[in-house]
Tab-separated table of C-alpha atoms in Angstrom:
chain	number	residue	atom	x	y	z
A	1	MET	CA	37.455	-4.623	34.609
A	2	ASP	CA	36.579	-8.306	34.999
A	3	ARG	CA	35.775	-10.690	32.157
A	4	THR	CA	31.973	-10.475	32.582
A	5	ASN	CA	31.972	-6.703	32.365
A	6	ARG	CA	34.212	-6.795	29.304
A	7	ILE	CA	31.743	-9.176	27.602
A	8	LYS	CA	28.831	-6.939	28.621
A	9	LEU	CA	30.549	-3.891	27.206
A	10	ALA	CA	31.383	-5.682	23.957
A	11	ALA	CA	27.782	-6.947	23.636
A	12	VAL	CA	26.408	-3.439	24.185
A	13	GLY	CA	28.881	-2.094	21.623
A	14	VAL	CA	27.839	-4.638	18.995
A	15	ALA	CA	24.159	-3.983	19.763
A	16	VAL	CA	24.592	-0.212	19.419
A	17	LEU	CA	26.432	-0.681	16.126
A	18	ALA	CA	23.701	-2.982	14.775
A	19	ALA	CA	21.013	-0.570	15.985
A	20	VAL	CA	22.720	2.395	14.326
A	21	VAL	CA	23.058	0.570	11.000
A	22	ALA	CA	19.420	-0.569	11.132
A	23	SER	CA	18.241	2.899	12.161
A	24	VAL	CA	20.063	4.640	9.313
A	25	GLU	CA	18.347	2.316	6.823
A	26	PHE	CA	15.008	2.751	8.567
A	27	LEU	CA	15.204	6.549	8.559
A	28	ALA	CA	16.406	6.663	4.939
A	29	MET	CA	13.195	4.908	3.982
A	30	ARG	CA	10.860	6.767	6.331
A	31	ASN	CA	12.172	10.151	5.218
A	32	TYR	CA	12.403	9.412	1.483
A	33	ARG	CA	9.979	11.444	-0.604
A	34	GLU	CA	8.708	10.189	-3.965
A	35	THR	CA	8.491	12.841	-6.647
A	36	VAL	CA	5.352	13.010	-8.746
A	37	ILE	CA	5.442	15.153	-11.883
A	38	LEU	CA	2.162	16.922	-12.356
A	39	GLY	CA	1.000	16.104	-15.861
A	40	PRO	CA	-0.876	18.235	-18.399
A	41	SER	CA	-4.337	17.753	-16.896
A	42	VAL	CA	-3.549	18.003	-13.191
A	43	SER	CA	-5.566	21.009	-12.107
A	44	GLU	CA	-5.243	20.651	-8.345
A	45	VAL	CA	-3.515	18.657	-5.607
A	46	ARG	CA	-5.629	18.391	-2.489
A	47	LYS	CA	-4.863	16.884	0.893
A	48	LEU	CA	-6.964	14.120	2.416
A	49	SER	CA	-7.192	16.135	5.640
A	50	GLN	CA	-9.586	18.443	3.770
A	51	TYR	CA	-12.027	15.542	4.021
A	52	GLU	CA	-11.015	14.181	7.440
A	53	PRO	CA	-9.290	16.894	9.510
A	54	SER	CA	-7.868	14.468	12.105
A	55	LEU	CA	-5.431	13.225	9.419
A	56	SER	CA	-3.637	16.564	9.339
A	57	GLY	CA	-0.030	16.094	10.450
A	58	THR	CA	-0.146	12.307	10.031
A	59	PRO	CA	1.659	10.336	7.285
A	60	ASN	CA	-1.742	9.494	5.800
A	61	ASP	CA	-2.604	13.084	4.961
A	62	VAL	CA	-2.002	11.981	1.384
A	63	ASN	CA	-2.050	13.912	-1.860
A	64	ILE	CA	-5.134	13.658	-4.052
A	65	TYR	CA	-4.278	14.469	-7.668
A	66	ILE	CA	-7.246	15.911	-9.520
A	67	MET	CA	-7.266	15.985	-13.295
A	68	ASP	CA	-10.169	18.069	-14.488
A	69	SER	CA	-11.032	18.517	-18.155
A	70	GLY	CA	-13.180	21.531	-17.328
A	71	LYS	CA	-15.900	19.883	-19.398
A	72	PRO	CA	-19.014	18.175	-18.047
A	73	GLY	CA	-18.794	14.508	-17.230
A	74	GLY	CA	-18.314	12.027	-14.450
A	75	THR	CA	-15.525	11.363	-11.970
A	76	VAL	CA	-13.359	8.252	-11.839
A	77	MET	CA	-11.007	7.735	-8.903
A	78	VAL	CA	-7.970	5.419	-8.910
A	79	LEU	CA	-6.187	4.271	-5.761
A	80	GLY	CA	-2.562	3.143	-5.911
A	81	GLY	CA	-0.586	2.064	-2.875
A	82	THR	CA	-3.390	0.509	-0.848
A	83	HIS	CA	-0.875	-2.299	-0.212
A	84	PRO	CA	2.611	-0.838	-0.745
A	85	GLU	CA	4.277	-4.248	-1.156
A	86	GLU	CA	2.361	-4.413	-4.456
A	87	PRO	CA	4.381	-1.905	-6.519
A	88	VAL	CA	2.301	-1.856	-9.690
A	89	GLY	CA	-0.337	0.337	-8.036
A	90	PRO	CA	1.971	3.304	-7.367
A	91	ILE	CA	3.759	2.913	-10.743
A	92	ALA	CA	0.489	2.849	-12.695
A	93	ALA	CA	-0.833	5.757	-10.610
A	94	HIS	CA	2.291	7.840	-11.386
A	95	ILE	CA	1.911	7.087	-15.119
A	96	LEU	CA	-1.696	8.274	-14.957
A	97	VAL	CA	-0.854	11.521	-13.125
A	98	GLU	CA	2.094	12.293	-15.394
A	99	ASN	CA	0.520	11.422	-18.765
A	100	ALA	CA	-3.268	11.525	-18.693
A	101	ARG	CA	-5.067	14.177	-20.726
A	102	LEU	CA	-8.671	14.661	-19.726
A	103	GLU	CA	-11.054	15.526	-22.526
A	104	ALA	CA	-14.272	15.099	-20.522
A	105	GLY	CA	-15.037	14.682	-16.832
A	106	ARG	CA	-12.492	14.196	-14.065
A	107	LEU	CA	-9.877	11.600	-13.165
A	108	VAL	CA	-8.730	11.550	-9.543
A	109	VAL	CA	-5.630	9.605	-8.523
A	110	VAL	CA	-4.151	8.779	-5.129
A	111	THR	CA	-0.660	7.347	-5.570
A	112	ARG	CA	-0.116	6.365	-1.907
A	113	ALA	CA	-3.484	5.532	-0.411
A	114	ASN	CA	-1.903	4.118	2.774
A	115	ARG	CA	1.278	6.155	2.906
A	116	SER	CA	2.107	5.046	6.452
A	117	ALA	CA	2.428	1.460	5.173
A	118	SER	CA	4.968	2.597	2.585
A	119	LEU	CA	7.317	4.058	5.202
A	120	TYR	CA	8.770	0.756	6.421
A	121	SER	CA	9.502	-2.550	4.756
A	122	ARG	CA	9.070	-6.233	5.554
A	123	ASN	CA	12.743	-6.805	6.300
A	124	GLY	CA	11.971	-9.995	8.253
A	125	GLU	CA	11.063	-11.554	4.898
A	126	ALA	CA	14.075	-9.981	3.157
A	127	TYR	CA	11.987	-7.436	1.256
A	128	PRO	CA	14.099	-4.609	-0.186
A	129	ASN	CA	13.402	-1.078	1.078
A	130	PHE	CA	13.161	0.492	-2.374
A	131	PHE	CA	12.461	-0.427	-5.971
A	132	ARG	CA	13.507	1.381	-9.122
A	133	VAL	CA	12.229	1.714	-12.676
A	134	LYS	CA	14.740	2.468	-15.441
A	135	THR	CA	13.939	5.485	-17.592
A	136	ASP	CA	15.676	7.418	-20.363
A	137	TRP	CA	16.807	10.029	-17.818
A	138	GLY	CA	17.916	7.668	-15.016
A	139	GLU	CA	16.098	5.647	-12.402
A	140	LYS	CA	12.892	6.523	-10.643
A	141	LYS	CA	12.812	5.225	-7.069
A	142	TRP	CA	9.890	4.255	-4.843
A	143	ARG	CA	9.603	2.936	-1.305
A	144	LEU	CA	8.571	-0.719	-1.124
A	145	GLY	CA	6.452	-0.803	1.977
A	146	ASP	CA	4.510	-3.371	3.920
A	147	ARG	CA	0.868	-4.435	3.775
A	148	GLY	CA	-0.369	-2.491	6.797
A	149	GLY	CA	0.394	0.917	8.259
A	150	SER	CA	3.503	1.445	10.342
A	151	PRO	CA	3.182	0.609	14.058
A	152	LEU	CA	4.886	3.959	14.671
A	153	ASP	CA	1.724	5.601	13.364
A	154	SER	CA	-0.850	3.225	14.838
A	155	TRP	CA	0.029	1.302	17.988
A	156	PRO	CA	-1.039	-0.938	19.652
A	157	ASP	CA	-3.252	-3.183	17.551
A	158	PRO	CA	-6.364	-4.570	19.261
A	159	GLU	CA	-6.424	-8.241	20.300
A	160	VAL	CA	-9.123	-8.768	17.684
A	161	TYR	CA	-9.990	-6.182	15.064
A	162	VAL	CA	-13.755	-5.651	15.037
A	163	HIS	CA	-14.657	-4.040	11.731
A	164	TRP	CA	-16.888	-0.982	11.779
A	165	PRO	CA	-19.845	-0.926	11.136
A	166	SER	CA	-20.366	-4.661	10.365
A	167	HIS	CA	-18.790	-5.895	13.662
A	168	GLN	CA	-17.161	-8.694	11.677
A	169	MET	CA	-14.074	-9.964	13.507
A	170	LEU	CA	-10.811	-9.851	11.599
A	171	ALA	CA	-7.155	-10.529	12.352
A	172	TYR	CA	-5.620	-7.965	14.725
A	173	MET	CA	-3.123	-6.542	12.204
A	174	ASP	CA	-5.877	-5.827	9.680
A	175	ILE	CA	-6.721	-2.698	11.698
A	176	ARG	CA	-3.711	-1.221	9.808
A	177	ASN	CA	-4.677	-2.750	6.431
A	178	LEU	CA	-6.371	-0.124	4.263
A	179	ASN	CA	-8.325	-2.755	2.369
A	180	ARG	CA	-9.933	-4.085	5.538
A	181	THR	CA	-11.048	-0.798	7.094
A	182	TRP	CA	-13.552	0.555	4.551
A	183	PRO	CA	-15.810	2.507	5.021
A	184	GLY	CA	-13.825	3.703	8.032
A	185	ARG	CA	-14.845	5.871	10.958
A	186	ALA	CA	-13.998	9.337	12.144
A	187	ASP	CA	-13.006	8.276	15.664
A	188	GLY	CA	-11.072	5.126	14.758
A	189	LEU	CA	-7.391	4.372	14.440
A	190	LEU	CA	-5.292	5.938	11.678
A	191	THR	CA	-6.205	3.529	8.858
A	192	GLU	CA	-9.922	3.684	9.707
A	193	ARG	CA	-9.744	7.475	9.623
A	194	THR	CA	-7.927	7.285	6.270
A	195	THR	CA	-10.700	5.246	4.634
A	196	PHE	CA	-13.253	7.522	6.331
A	197	GLY	CA	-11.563	10.517	4.673
A	198	LEU	CA	-11.492	8.746	1.308
A	199	MET	CA	-15.201	7.898	1.689
A	200	ASN	CA	-15.933	11.559	2.439
A	201	PHE	CA	-14.076	12.513	-0.735
A	202	ILE	CA	-15.982	9.908	-2.780
A	203	ARG	CA	-19.352	11.129	-1.474
A	204	GLN	CA	-18.678	14.869	-1.553
A	205	GLU	CA	-17.015	14.855	-4.972
A	206	LYS	CA	-19.634	12.483	-6.392
A	207	VAL	CA	-17.163	9.874	-7.597
A	208	ASP	CA	-18.873	7.568	-10.091
A	209	MET	CA	-16.364	4.726	-10.102
A	210	LEU	CA	-13.567	3.785	-7.701
A	211	ILE	CA	-10.735	1.594	-8.968
A	212	ASP	CA	-8.400	0.023	-6.383
A	213	LEU	CA	-5.109	-1.367	-7.792
A	214	HIS	CA	-3.619	-4.550	-6.321
A	215	GLU	CA	-1.317	-7.498	-6.950
A	216	ALA	CA	-1.553	-11.011	-5.563
A	217	GLU	CA	0.558	-14.113	-5.057
A	218	LEU	CA	-0.012	-16.853	-7.621
A	219	GLU	CA	-1.000	-19.227	-4.820
A	220	TYR	CA	-4.021	-17.014	-4.127
A	221	PRO	CA	-7.240	-17.830	-6.021
A	222	VAL	CA	-8.297	-14.198	-6.569
A	223	GLU	CA	-5.801	-13.608	-9.364
A	224	ASN	CA	-5.661	-11.754	-12.700
A	225	THR	CA	-9.186	-10.575	-12.200
A	226	ILE	CA	-11.558	-7.673	-11.642
A	227	VAL	CA	-13.490	-7.936	-8.381
A	228	ALA	CA	-16.688	-5.959	-8.743
A	229	HIS	CA	-19.486	-4.675	-6.551
A	230	GLU	CA	-22.994	-5.412	-7.879
A	231	LYS	CA	-23.199	-1.882	-9.287
A	232	ALA	CA	-20.063	-2.445	-11.386
A	233	GLN	CA	-20.692	-6.018	-12.546
A	234	GLU	CA	-21.617	-5.114	-16.111
A	235	ILE	CA	-18.549	-2.925	-16.553
A	236	ALA	CA	-16.251	-5.581	-15.074
A	237	ALA	CA	-17.755	-8.374	-17.170
A	238	MET	CA	-17.492	-6.399	-20.415
A	239	ALA	CA	-13.957	-5.231	-19.622
A	240	SER	CA	-12.851	-8.765	-18.822
A	241	MET	CA	-14.262	-10.114	-22.098
A	242	MET	CA	-12.816	-7.348	-24.243
A	243	LEU	CA	-9.364	-7.331	-22.663
A	244	THR	CA	-9.106	-11.122	-22.836
A	245	ALA	CA	-10.233	-11.185	-26.460
A	246	GLN	CA	-8.241	-8.227	-27.731
A	247	GLU	CA	-5.214	-7.466	-25.561
A	248	PHE	CA	-3.992	-9.837	-22.872
A	249	ALA	CA	-1.974	-13.006	-23.403
A	250	VAL	CA	-3.261	-14.342	-20.075
A	251	PRO	CA	-7.025	-13.851	-19.617
A	252	ILE	CA	-8.403	-11.486	-17.006
A	253	GLY	CA	-11.417	-12.783	-15.118
A	254	MET	CA	-14.265	-11.143	-13.263
A	255	GLU	CA	-15.519	-11.977	-9.775
A	256	PHE	CA	-18.379	-10.820	-7.621
A	257	SER	CA	-17.562	-8.962	-4.442
A	258	PRO	CA	-18.718	-11.243	-1.601
A	259	LYS	CA	-21.516	-9.594	0.361
A	260	ALA	CA	-20.408	-11.024	3.688
A	261	LEU	CA	-16.738	-10.101	3.442
A	262	HIS	CA	-16.396	-6.688	5.016
A	263	GLY	CA	-13.818	-3.937	5.009
A	264	LEU	CA	-12.800	-4.276	1.360
A	265	SER	CA	-13.084	-1.396	-1.097
A	266	HIS	CA	-15.043	-3.385	-3.696
A	267	ARG	CA	-17.720	-4.114	-1.085
A	268	GLU	CA	-17.952	-1.107	1.215
A	269	VAL	CA	-17.426	1.763	-1.245
A	270	GLY	CA	-20.293	0.397	-3.320
A	271	ASP	CA	-22.485	-0.103	-0.245
A	272	TYR	CA	-21.796	3.241	1.461
A	273	SER	CA	-21.671	5.619	-1.499
A	274	GLU	CA	-23.167	6.137	-4.919
A	275	ALA	CA	-19.913	5.011	-6.548
A	276	MET	CA	-19.353	1.739	-8.370
A	277	SER	CA	-16.350	-0.002	-6.863
A	278	ILE	CA	-13.938	-2.384	-8.546
A	279	LEU	CA	-10.586	-3.859	-7.621
A	280	PHE	CA	-7.932	-5.224	-9.996
A	281	GLU	CA	-5.526	-8.061	-9.257
A	282	VAL	CA	-2.454	-9.130	-11.224
A	283	ALA	CA	0.123	-11.831	-10.483
A	284	GLU	CA	3.203	-10.890	-8.436
A	285	PRO	CA	5.531	-13.865	-7.785
A	286	MET	CA	7.443	-12.085	-5.011
A	287	LEU	CA	4.352	-12.328	-2.819
A	288	ASP	CA	4.347	-16.135	-3.037
A	289	ARG	CA	5.401	-18.011	0.098
A	290	ILE	CA	7.350	-20.588	-1.892
A	291	ARG	CA	9.606	-18.067	-3.634
A	292	GLY	CA	13.409	-18.212	-3.660
A	293	VAL	CA	15.783	-15.271	-3.285
A	294	THR	CA	13.722	-12.218	-2.393
A	295	ASP	CA	15.209	-9.108	-3.911
A	296	GLU	CA	14.488	-6.171	-6.188
A	297	SER	CA	15.083	-8.178	-9.348
A	298	LEU	CA	12.420	-10.726	-8.335
A	299	LEU	CA	10.062	-7.843	-7.613
A	300	MET	CA	10.633	-6.201	-10.989
A	301	GLU	CA	11.262	-9.205	-13.247
A	302	GLY	CA	8.795	-11.562	-11.583
A	303	LYS	CA	10.934	-14.639	-12.330
A	304	ASP	CA	11.409	-17.368	-9.744
A	305	ASP	CA	12.348	-21.042	-10.204
A	306	PHE	CA	10.488	-22.159	-7.086
A	307	VAL	CA	7.255	-20.552	-8.243
A	308	VAL	CA	7.738	-22.112	-11.696
A	309	GLU	CA	8.146	-25.498	-9.995
A	310	ALA	CA	4.990	-24.914	-7.967
A	311	GLY	CA	3.171	-24.212	-11.223
A	312	LYS	CA	4.299	-27.577	-12.633
A	313	HIS	CA	2.660	-29.226	-9.625
A	314	GLY	CA	-0.623	-27.396	-10.206
A	315	LEU	CA	-0.343	-25.312	-7.048
A	316	LEU	CA	-0.923	-21.934	-8.677
A	317	TYR	CA	-3.936	-19.983	-9.891
A	318	ALA	CA	-2.026	-18.218	-12.681
A	319	PRO	CA	0.285	-19.554	-15.396
A	320	MET	CA	3.981	-19.272	-14.539
A	321	ASP	CA	6.970	-20.069	-16.732
A	322	GLU	CA	10.565	-18.916	-17.144
A	323	LYS	CA	9.398	-15.566	-18.527
A	324	GLY	CA	7.699	-14.837	-15.214
A	325	TRP	CA	5.508	-11.807	-14.593
A	326	PRO	CA	7.730	-8.803	-15.375
A	327	ILE	CA	6.762	-5.337	-14.225
A	328	GLU	CA	5.861	-4.135	-17.741
A	329	VAL	CA	3.266	-6.895	-18.102
A	330	ARG	CA	1.762	-6.115	-14.691
A	331	VAL	CA	1.705	-2.335	-15.192
A	332	GLY	CA	0.391	-2.724	-18.751
A	333	ARG	CA	-2.472	-4.941	-17.610
A	334	HIS	CA	-3.569	-2.475	-14.929
A	335	LEU	CA	-3.389	0.533	-17.253
A	336	SER	CA	-5.365	-1.190	-20.011
A	337	THR	CA	-7.951	-2.410	-17.503
A	338	ILE	CA	-8.367	1.115	-16.106
A	339	LEU	CA	-8.815	2.576	-19.584
A	340	GLN	CA	-11.177	-0.191	-20.642
A	341	CYS	CA	-13.376	0.243	-17.567
A	342	ILE	CA	-13.484	4.019	-18.069
A	343	ASP	CA	-14.452	3.549	-21.740
A	344	ILE	CA	-17.224	1.122	-20.879
A	345	PHE	CA	-18.474	3.343	-18.043
A	346	SER	CA	-18.573	6.311	-20.432
A	347	MET	CA	-20.412	4.279	-23.044
A	348	MET	CA	-23.013	3.119	-20.511
A	349	THR	CA	-23.538	6.536	-18.892
A	350	PRO	CA	-22.915	9.107	-21.634
A	351	ASP	CA	-24.070	12.021	-19.450
A	352	ARG	CA	-21.295	11.125	-16.937
A	353	SER	CA	-18.632	10.161	-19.439
A	354	VAL	CA	-14.919	10.480	-18.716
A	355	THR	CA	-12.558	10.681	-21.663
A	356	VAL	CA	-8.853	10.088	-21.139
A	357	SER	CA	-6.024	10.109	-23.663
A	358	GLY	CA	-2.237	10.018	-23.417
A	359	VAL	CA	-2.100	6.924	-21.214
A	360	PRO	CA	-0.290	3.908	-22.703
A	361	ARG	CA	-2.014	0.551	-22.987
A	362	TYR	CA	-0.694	-2.986	-22.446
A	363	ALA	CA	1.139	-3.494	-25.772
A	364	GLU	CA	2.840	-0.103	-25.614
A	365	VAL	CA	4.003	-0.585	-22.013
A	366	ILE	CA	5.431	-4.019	-22.897
A	367	GLU	CA	7.185	-2.624	-25.958
A	368	LYS	CA	8.723	0.454	-24.309
A	369	GLY	CA	8.692	-0.426	-20.608
A	370	PRO	CA	6.968	1.624	-17.887
A	371	GLY	CA	10.022	3.901	-17.567
A	372	ALA	CA	9.261	5.396	-20.990
A	373	PHE	CA	6.163	7.020	-19.475
A	374	LEU	CA	7.759	8.470	-16.349
A	375	LYS	CA	8.860	12.080	-16.724
A	376	ASP	CA	12.178	13.606	-15.725
A	377	PRO	CA	11.756	15.667	-12.517
A	378	ALA	CA	14.592	17.957	-13.663
A	379	GLN	CA	12.541	18.985	-16.690
A	380	ALA	CA	9.231	19.265	-14.863
A	381	GLU	CA	7.382	22.527	-14.349
A	382	LYS	CA	5.295	21.335	-11.413
A	383	ILE	CA	5.993	18.537	-8.999
A	384	ALA	CA	4.530	17.151	-5.794
A	385	GLN	CA	5.939	14.719	-3.271
A	386	ASP	CA	4.463	11.678	-1.586
B	1	MET	CA	-17.032	12.580	20.614
B	2	ASN	CA	-14.607	12.030	17.711
B	3	VAL	CA	-11.827	14.024	19.315
B	4	SER	CA	-12.243	12.280	22.654
B	5	MET	CA	-11.997	8.794	21.070
B	6	ILE	CA	-8.894	9.801	19.116
B	7	MET	CA	-7.397	11.217	22.326
B	8	PHE	CA	-8.310	8.010	24.165
B	9	ASN	CA	-6.425	6.019	21.520
B	10	GLN	CA	-3.493	8.397	21.928
B	11	TRP	CA	-3.407	7.815	25.681
B	12	ILE	CA	-3.309	4.047	25.101
B	13	THR	CA	-0.368	4.562	22.755
B	14	TYR	CA	1.422	6.690	25.364
B	15	GLY	CA	0.701	3.930	27.897
B	16	TYR	CA	2.398	1.404	25.629
B	17	TYR	CA	5.431	3.661	25.292
B	18	ALA	CA	5.508	3.958	29.093
B	19	MET	CA	5.349	0.156	29.418
B	20	THR	CA	8.126	-0.188	26.852
B	21	PHE	CA	10.226	2.229	28.883
B	22	VAL	CA	9.609	0.269	32.106
B	23	PHE	CA	10.535	-3.037	30.441
B	24	ALA	CA	13.631	-1.469	28.893
B	25	LEU	CA	14.620	-0.120	32.285
B	26	ALA	CA	14.102	-3.528	33.920
B	27	LEU	CA	16.165	-5.233	31.212
B	28	ALA	CA	18.946	-2.659	31.553
B	29	TRP	CA	18.911	-3.116	35.345
B	30	ASN	CA	19.140	-6.897	34.976
B	31	LEU	CA	21.953	-6.462	32.486
B	32	TRP	CA	23.782	-4.272	34.972
B	33	LYS	CA	23.314	-6.747	37.855
B	34	SER	CA	23.944	-9.951	35.936
B	35	LYS	CA	27.136	-11.896	36.637
B	36	ASP	CA	26.566	-14.431	33.875
B	37	PRO	CA	28.092	-13.407	30.484
B	38	GLN	CA	25.664	-15.504	28.448
B	39	GLU	CA	22.697	-14.045	30.299
B	40	SER	CA	24.093	-10.533	29.766
B	41	ILE	CA	24.266	-11.033	26.011
B	42	LEU	CA	20.683	-12.277	26.076
B	43	TYR	CA	19.563	-9.116	27.918
B	44	VAL	CA	21.341	-6.925	25.369
B	45	VAL	CA	19.680	-8.713	22.434
B	46	ILE	CA	16.234	-8.426	24.035
B	47	LEU	CA	16.822	-4.773	24.876
B	48	ILE	CA	17.406	-3.682	21.234
B	49	PRO	CA	13.768	-3.614	19.990
B	50	PHE	CA	12.600	-1.875	23.175
B	51	VAL	CA	15.163	0.911	22.745
B	52	LEU	CA	14.481	1.239	19.000
B	53	ARG	CA	10.739	1.540	19.594
B	54	LEU	CA	11.271	4.163	22.313
B	55	LEU	CA	13.444	6.142	19.888
B	56	ARG	CA	10.816	5.569	17.150
B	57	LEU	CA	13.369	3.826	14.981
B	58	LYS	CA	11.473	0.546	14.618
């Protein structure tokens, strides 16, 4: 064998080795199933394909956890995992499913709204594949996904994504971004069909209020806020005032959903259904472009010297110091905001009220950590997997 | 109508897999024929994502 062939063989060998290592990691993430303990009020777990049959057999045939009090009232729906690189959504959604006790009406939770996007990570930006929350019984592990659905489930992207039905032109990759494809369409690509299925659920089940959980980089102006459709403005404004006055160290604002910005849940769900739609944002330093080492501890502790430095130069839209934005603060803010919005909704529409207990608020989550509210699967009577 | 559009999208996806296969084959052929070691390494590096996508590992 001559020298060139020996080099070729060695190069192929190294490539195969690298591919095998990468593939093992990739498959470990794609095949990992997150365990959800079905809490005291979970009466039913439905599949999204019941509302859009073409999703059957796809990764986005997600679980819909229905907590029904059995008593008259309204229906509030919470979406976690719209953007899987924002981990507070799935954590808060798990805490709701595992702890909430419904005393009136229904609470519906989706823990992985765009499950396909949670099946691969953003390794090119050094994102970890998984994140963990410490609990009394061990660690609970989730997939840390990417912003849009996996290209294995939706490929190719169009040159330009033309949103349906507004015909607004958006970036090509947003065809896989769940919060750019509302209200969806039955004959679209996977993410469009996912939002179409969720819209069918919202309309058929007469959802009164949809809450979409998010996080945002501190460089982004829509931060620590409730973005509200016109129908939900009063609830968002009252919640923002009460939470800022009574609970949060850093104020939570309220913003109007722009009428000309299409594809987002806070706009389209309100426009194409009877439901009020609101979206929550909280600061997540790992999403900032100017961050330093990108790892699980940054994700969970929210501390980064580069982001602190950016704050000193007035480049951020949220306060940032050495304490950072730890996961308990972010989860606590979302849980309190959910509960506050439900309370205000129930007060304003008593015939459609939803009463929830058993869910911790901001101060309790900070004191005990989110892990204190995640149940041990080994002790659980009923579980489901995402 | 819905089913036909979804099937149409599926055919486009299959077309992209077919194109990926053709490119992978062309790269492998060039790797086989190349006499330049540096060029060979380049072909191997470029080939990796094509093979991983075909195997649905990327």
